[in-house]
Structure formats: structure tokens, C-alpha cells
């Protein structure tokens, strides 16, 4: 695999690292090469966090192909875990706590749509309420949010319906997992390295979870492009979150040209 100078530097660097990778910079090629370099050491294991299920599947496919092209077997689950935050958080949290019934995303949507039904005649208002709802679910300090009346009504109704279902949802699982890891109530994942893709779009809770692992000494790499952040309305990291990672952990920064 032929890499540019900046790509090779990113692959070879050990420690906390921010990779700024714009479109066409070879982000995936670099990520795959870095993962394989880490895992070439049998004493290390890696958790790769992606933003979407499709991204996780694509990363696994690319890594398996790179291994096959090199005449090597794929990495097993004990050394390489790839998934979204919402798939990894339940595994992490309920290794240490009793697992409740968790609603599926489809079931969550049904409850939310029922809570939104009084406003169904106004599509623009519905869109605005959904954004406020998501922001509320993904922020750590909810007291700092100034919610509109309609959004507060929807949130209250959603919470009532959730409680009556005698189950929890993925919003609450991610919140509980992130805060428990941040506060040291549960141990961080047992990995030596973590690689986070699309880091500019991770939210307030996900940032706390990532930072808990970095603070525990796990080599943490965030791959991001702050120009591509599209989730500011739900507290995505964006530029300020990436800056916080650099400042908090004195992380190295590499730009892929």
C-alpha cells in the first residue's frame, strides 16, 4: 500500500492523535493502514467507533480485504471491535450492570411520533421540535438548554410513554454509559487503542465517553474534518470539540493533504 508522507506519519504515530482529513485525502486508506499497524503487535487490541452502521460494515470489509490481500486471516473480535456508539455502549454498560429491556430504534420512533402528534399539522414546527428533542437527549447538562413550550411538552410526553413501557431507549443507554465511564463508576473498555471516525459529528455524551478512554491512557485517534460537521444542532463536537481534545490531552495533530 503506497501512502503519502502525511498518511504514513498518521499510521506510525502512537499516542493521542487528531487526523484532519478532508474529502479525497485518503482517510479510509490511512485508517485501515493504521488499524493493521496497531494490530500487527499481538499485545494490542483496538476499538474502532464509526458514526453509522454502514460505516462500521465498510470498515470491517476494507480491513478483511487488506488482510486477505496480504495472505493473512481477518482479525477476530477479541482483538478488533468495530461498531457505532449505539452498538458499543450497551455492550460496555451492561457488562457491569443489569441489562433492562431496550427499545429498538423503530419502537423509539413510534413513541416519539405519538408524542409529536399534537403538532402533526405543522411540518416546520415538527422539524424544529425534533431538533430540540435530539439536542436534549444528547447534551450532558440539560439545565442549560432553553426549550420551547412545544418541545418541552413532547419531551415530557415521550418520557411518560417510555416509563409506561417499562423499558429504556438507546438515548438513555448512551447517556448512562458515557456518564458512568466519565465519573469512573464503570471501567473503560479493555482495549489498548481507540480509533474514532467522523469525530466532528460526535455529540456531547460521545465526547465524554471518548475522553474517559483517553484519560485512562488508551491511545486515542480521532479522524475528523470540522468543515464537514452537520450536526451542530445536537451538540456535535465540530471545531470546538476537536480543539478540546487537542488541548485536554496535548494530542498530536496531522493534516492529510
Short mmCIF file of C-alpha atoms in Angstrom, two decimals:
data_model
loop_
_atom_site.label_atom_id
_atom_site.label_comp_id
_atom_site.label_asym_id
_atom_site.label_seq_id
_atom_site.Cartn_x
_atom_site.Cartn_y
_atom_site.Cartn_z
CA UNK A 1 0.00 0.00 0.00
CA UNK A 2 1.50 3.33 -1.11
CA UNK A 3 1.00 6.16 1.37
CA UNK A 4 1.82 9.85 1.25
CA UNK A 5 4.20 11.34 3.81
CA UNK A 6 1.36 12.68 5.99
CA UNK A 7 -0.59 9.42 5.73
CA UNK A 8 2.47 7.41 6.79
CA UNK A 9 3.08 9.77 9.70
CA UNK A 10 -0.50 9.23 10.88
CA UNK A 11 -0.17 5.45 10.54
CA UNK A 12 3.09 5.34 12.50
CA UNK A 13 2.18 7.72 15.33
CA UNK A 14 1.42 6.21 18.76
CA UNK A 15 -0.40 8.27 21.37
CA UNK A 16 -3.33 10.66 21.27
CA UNK A 17 -3.79 11.88 17.73
CA UNK A 18 -6.16 14.09 15.73
CA UNK A 19 -6.17 13.42 12.00
CA UNK A 20 -7.76 16.20 9.95
CA UNK A 21 -8.87 14.51 6.73
CA UNK A 22 -10.87 16.36 4.10
CA UNK A 23 -12.58 14.82 1.06
CA UNK A 24 -10.16 12.97 -1.21
CA UNK A 25 -7.33 12.91 1.33
CA UNK A 26 -7.25 9.12 1.66
CA UNK A 27 -8.91 8.98 5.07
CA UNK A 28 -10.13 5.40 4.81
CA UNK A 29 -6.85 4.15 3.34
CA UNK A 30 -4.99 5.76 6.23
CA UNK A 31 -7.41 4.44 8.84
CA UNK A 32 -7.18 0.88 7.54
CA UNK A 33 -3.38 1.02 7.40
CA UNK A 34 -3.20 2.43 10.93
CA UNK A 35 -5.52 -0.25 12.30
CA UNK A 36 -3.44 -3.00 10.70
CA UNK A 37 -0.21 -1.47 12.02
CA UNK A 38 -1.61 -1.35 15.57
CA UNK A 39 -2.85 -4.93 15.38
CA UNK A 40 0.45 -6.20 13.99
CA UNK A 41 1.51 -6.07 17.64
CA UNK A 42 -0.13 -9.09 19.33
CA UNK A 43 -0.15 -7.31 22.69
CA UNK A 44 -2.53 -4.62 21.42
CA UNK A 45 -6.24 -4.58 20.63
CA UNK A 46 -8.39 -1.94 19.00
CA UNK A 47 -11.89 -0.49 19.23
CA UNK A 48 -12.99 1.37 16.10
CA UNK A 49 -16.00 3.65 16.54
CA UNK A 50 -17.92 4.71 13.45
CA UNK A 51 -20.83 7.09 13.04
CA UNK A 52 -23.15 4.75 11.12
CA UNK A 53 -23.77 1.02 10.88
CA UNK A 54 -22.90 1.22 7.18
CA UNK A 55 -19.58 2.85 8.08
CA UNK A 56 -18.79 0.02 10.50
CA UNK A 57 -19.58 -2.62 7.90
CA UNK A 58 -17.48 -0.86 5.27
CA UNK A 59 -14.53 -0.54 7.63
CA UNK A 60 -14.71 -4.25 8.52
CA UNK A 61 -14.91 -5.15 4.82
CA UNK A 62 -11.89 -2.99 3.96
CA UNK A 63 -9.82 -4.43 6.80
CA UNK A 64 -10.75 -8.01 5.92
CA UNK A 65 -9.82 -7.38 2.28
CA UNK A 66 -6.47 -5.83 3.23
CA UNK A 67 -5.70 -8.84 5.40
CA UNK A 68 -6.75 -11.27 2.67
CA UNK A 69 -4.65 -9.42 0.06
CA UNK A 70 -1.67 -9.85 2.39
CA UNK A 71 -2.40 -13.57 2.79
CA UNK A 72 -3.43 -13.11 6.43
CA UNK A 73 -6.60 -14.10 8.32
CA UNK A 74 -9.13 -11.46 9.45
CA UNK A 75 -8.77 -10.05 12.96
CA UNK A 76 -11.05 -11.73 15.48
CA UNK A 77 -13.49 -9.98 17.83
CA UNK A 78 -11.16 -10.27 20.81
CA UNK A 79 -8.62 -8.00 19.13
CA UNK A 80 -10.76 -5.80 16.90
CA UNK A 81 -14.21 -4.42 17.70
CA UNK A 82 -15.91 -2.17 15.13
CA UNK A 83 -19.27 -0.54 15.69
CA UNK A 84 -21.31 2.59 16.23
CA UNK A 85 -21.56 4.30 19.59
CA UNK A 86 -25.09 2.98 19.95
CA UNK A 87 -23.98 -0.61 19.35
CA UNK A 88 -20.90 -0.47 21.59
CA UNK A 89 -22.45 1.46 24.52
CA UNK A 90 -24.95 -1.28 25.54
CA UNK A 91 -22.19 -3.91 25.47
CA UNK A 92 -19.93 -1.66 27.54
CA UNK A 93 -22.55 -0.62 30.11
CA UNK A 94 -24.25 -3.97 30.63
CA UNK A 95 -21.01 -5.82 31.14
CA UNK A 96 -21.07 -4.08 34.53
CA UNK A 97 -24.79 -3.50 35.20
CA UNK A 98 -28.01 -5.44 34.94
CA UNK A 99 -29.44 -5.18 31.45
CA UNK A 100 -33.03 -3.88 31.14
CA UNK A 101 -35.33 -4.21 28.15
CA UNK A 102 -34.11 -1.79 25.46
CA UNK A 103 -36.49 -0.43 22.84
CA UNK A 104 -35.44 -0.79 19.23
CA UNK A 105 -34.97 2.38 17.14
CA UNK A 106 -38.32 1.62 15.46
CA UNK A 107 -40.06 1.39 18.84
CA UNK A 108 -38.44 4.66 19.93
CA UNK A 109 -39.73 6.31 16.76
CA UNK A 110 -43.28 5.12 17.44
CA UNK A 111 -43.24 6.65 20.93
CA UNK A 112 -41.73 9.90 19.64
CA UNK A 113 -44.23 10.16 16.80
CA UNK A 114 -47.08 9.70 19.27
CA UNK A 115 -45.65 12.47 21.43
CA UNK A 116 -45.38 14.71 18.35
CA UNK A 117 -48.90 14.00 17.10
CA UNK A 118 -50.50 17.21 18.53
CA UNK A 119 -48.23 19.20 16.20
CA UNK A 120 -48.56 16.99 13.10
CA UNK A 121 -50.28 19.72 11.06
CA UNK A 122 -47.19 21.94 11.12
CA UNK A 123 -44.24 20.20 9.46
CA UNK A 124 -41.78 23.03 10.10
CA UNK A 125 -42.66 23.08 13.78
CA UNK A 126 -42.33 19.28 13.91
CA UNK A 127 -38.83 19.53 12.42
CA UNK A 128 -37.84 22.19 14.95
CA UNK A 129 -39.20 20.13 17.85
CA UNK A 130 -37.32 17.04 16.68
CA UNK A 131 -34.08 19.02 16.67
CA UNK A 132 -34.73 20.30 20.19
CA UNK A 133 -35.60 16.77 21.29
CA UNK A 134 -32.34 15.38 19.89
CA UNK A 135 -30.34 18.21 21.43
CA UNK A 136 -31.93 17.48 24.82
CA UNK A 137 -31.14 13.77 24.57
CA UNK A 138 -27.50 14.26 23.58
CA UNK A 139 -26.38 17.07 25.90
CA UNK A 140 -24.78 16.38 29.29
CA UNK A 141 -26.13 19.39 31.22
CA UNK A 142 -29.78 19.60 30.25
CA UNK A 143 -30.39 22.54 32.60
CA UNK A 144 -28.51 24.80 30.18
CA UNK A 145 -30.98 24.17 27.34
CA UNK A 146 -33.73 26.73 26.78
CA UNK A 147 -36.53 24.60 25.34
CA UNK A 148 -39.60 25.97 23.64
CA UNK A 149 -43.00 25.11 25.11
CA UNK A 150 -43.93 22.62 22.35
CA UNK A 151 -40.57 20.82 22.67
CA UNK A 152 -40.93 20.55 26.45
CA UNK A 153 -44.42 19.09 26.01
CA UNK A 154 -43.13 16.49 23.55
CA UNK A 155 -40.20 15.56 25.79
CA UNK A 156 -42.48 15.19 28.82
CA UNK A 157 -44.90 13.03 26.84
CA UNK A 158 -42.09 10.91 25.44
CA UNK A 159 -40.65 10.30 28.90
CA UNK A 160 -44.08 9.33 30.23
CA UNK A 161 -44.60 6.85 27.41
CA UNK A 162 -41.09 5.46 27.88
CA UNK A 163 -41.67 4.93 31.59
CA UNK A 164 -45.01 3.20 30.97
CA UNK A 165 -43.29 0.81 28.52
CA UNK A 166 -41.10 -0.43 31.41
CA UNK A 167 -38.10 -0.24 29.11
CA UNK A 168 -35.28 2.12 28.30
CA UNK A 169 -34.12 3.53 24.98
CA UNK A 170 -30.75 3.99 23.29
CA UNK A 171 -30.66 7.67 24.24
CA UNK A 172 -30.67 6.72 27.92
CA UNK A 173 -28.25 3.82 27.42
CA UNK A 174 -25.71 6.11 25.75
CA UNK A 175 -26.20 8.74 28.45
CA UNK A 176 -25.81 6.27 31.32
CA UNK A 177 -22.77 4.62 29.74
CA UNK A 178 -20.99 7.90 28.96
CA UNK A 179 -21.57 9.45 32.37
CA UNK A 180 -20.69 6.24 34.22
CA UNK A 181 -17.40 5.96 32.30
CA UNK A 182 -16.69 9.67 32.76
CA UNK A 183 -17.30 9.51 36.51
CA UNK A 184 -15.38 6.26 36.99
CA UNK A 185 -18.47 4.29 38.00
CA UNK A 186 -17.67 1.65 35.38
CA UNK A 187 -14.24 0.83 33.93
CA UNK A 188 -13.42 1.88 30.39
CA UNK A 189 -13.28 -0.71 27.65
CA UNK A 190 -10.38 -3.14 27.89
CA UNK A 191 -8.51 -2.00 24.81
CA UNK A 192 -5.09 -0.51 24.19
CA UNK A 193 -6.18 1.69 21.28
CA UNK A 194 -9.30 3.50 20.10
CA UNK A 195 -9.94 4.99 16.69
CA UNK A 196 -12.94 7.30 16.19
CA UNK A 197 -14.19 8.05 12.66
CA UNK A 198 -16.17 11.19 11.70
CA UNK A 199 -15.16 12.73 15.01
CA UNK A 200 -16.58 16.14 14.15
CA UNK A 201 -20.11 14.72 14.33
CA UNK A 202 -19.90 13.05 17.73
CA UNK A 203 -22.04 14.69 20.38
CA UNK A 204 -21.58 15.90 23.96
CA UNK A 205 -22.14 12.45 25.53
CA UNK A 206 -19.98 10.63 23.00
CA UNK A 207 -17.21 13.16 23.61
CA UNK A 208 -17.34 12.40 27.36
CA UNK A 209 -17.09 8.69 26.59
CA UNK A 210 -14.11 9.17 24.25
CA UNK A 211 -12.36 11.48 26.70
CA UNK A 212 -12.83 8.96 29.53
CA UNK A 213 -10.92 6.39 27.49
CA UNK A 214 -8.19 8.85 26.50
CA UNK A 215 -7.81 9.90 30.14
CA UNK A 216 -7.38 6.24 31.12
CA UNK A 217 -4.29 6.03 28.89
CA UNK A 218 -5.85 4.35 25.85
CA UNK A 219 -4.16 5.58 22.68
CA UNK A 220 -6.98 7.58 21.10
CA UNK A 221 -7.10 8.69 17.47
CA UNK A 222 -9.90 10.92 16.19
CA UNK A 223 -10.30 11.21 12.42
CA UNK A 224 -12.32 14.29 11.51
CA UNK A 225 -12.98 17.21 9.20
CA UNK A 226 -14.56 20.11 11.05
CA UNK A 227 -15.68 21.63 7.74
CA UNK A 228 -17.99 18.64 7.28
CA UNK A 229 -19.82 18.90 10.62
CA UNK A 230 -23.59 18.84 10.02
CA UNK A 231 -24.97 18.05 13.48
CA UNK A 232 -24.33 21.27 15.42
CA UNK A 233 -27.98 21.36 16.48
CA UNK A 234 -27.50 18.19 18.53
CA UNK A 235 -24.28 19.26 20.21
CA UNK A 236 -21.82 17.72 17.77
CA UNK A 237 -18.16 18.35 18.57
CA UNK A 238 -17.36 20.42 15.49
CA UNK A 239 -14.24 22.57 15.71
CA UNK A 240 -14.52 23.37 19.43
CA UNK A 241 -14.73 19.70 20.41
CA UNK A 242 -11.70 18.83 18.31
CA UNK A 243 -9.83 21.76 19.88
CA UNK A 244 -10.80 20.48 23.34
CA UNK A 245 -9.32 17.06 22.50
CA UNK A 246 -6.04 18.66 21.43
CA UNK A 247 -5.83 20.91 24.48
CA UNK A 248 -7.00 18.40 27.10
CA UNK A 249 -4.69 15.58 26.07
CA UNK A 250 -1.89 17.51 24.35
CA UNK A 251 -2.71 15.41 21.31
CA UNK A 252 -0.64 15.47 18.15
CA UNK A 253 -2.32 16.80 15.00
CA UNK A 254 -1.76 15.68 11.43
CA UNK A 255 -3.38 17.13 8.31
CA UNK A 256 -3.87 14.75 5.40
CA UNK A 257 -3.29 16.74 2.21
#
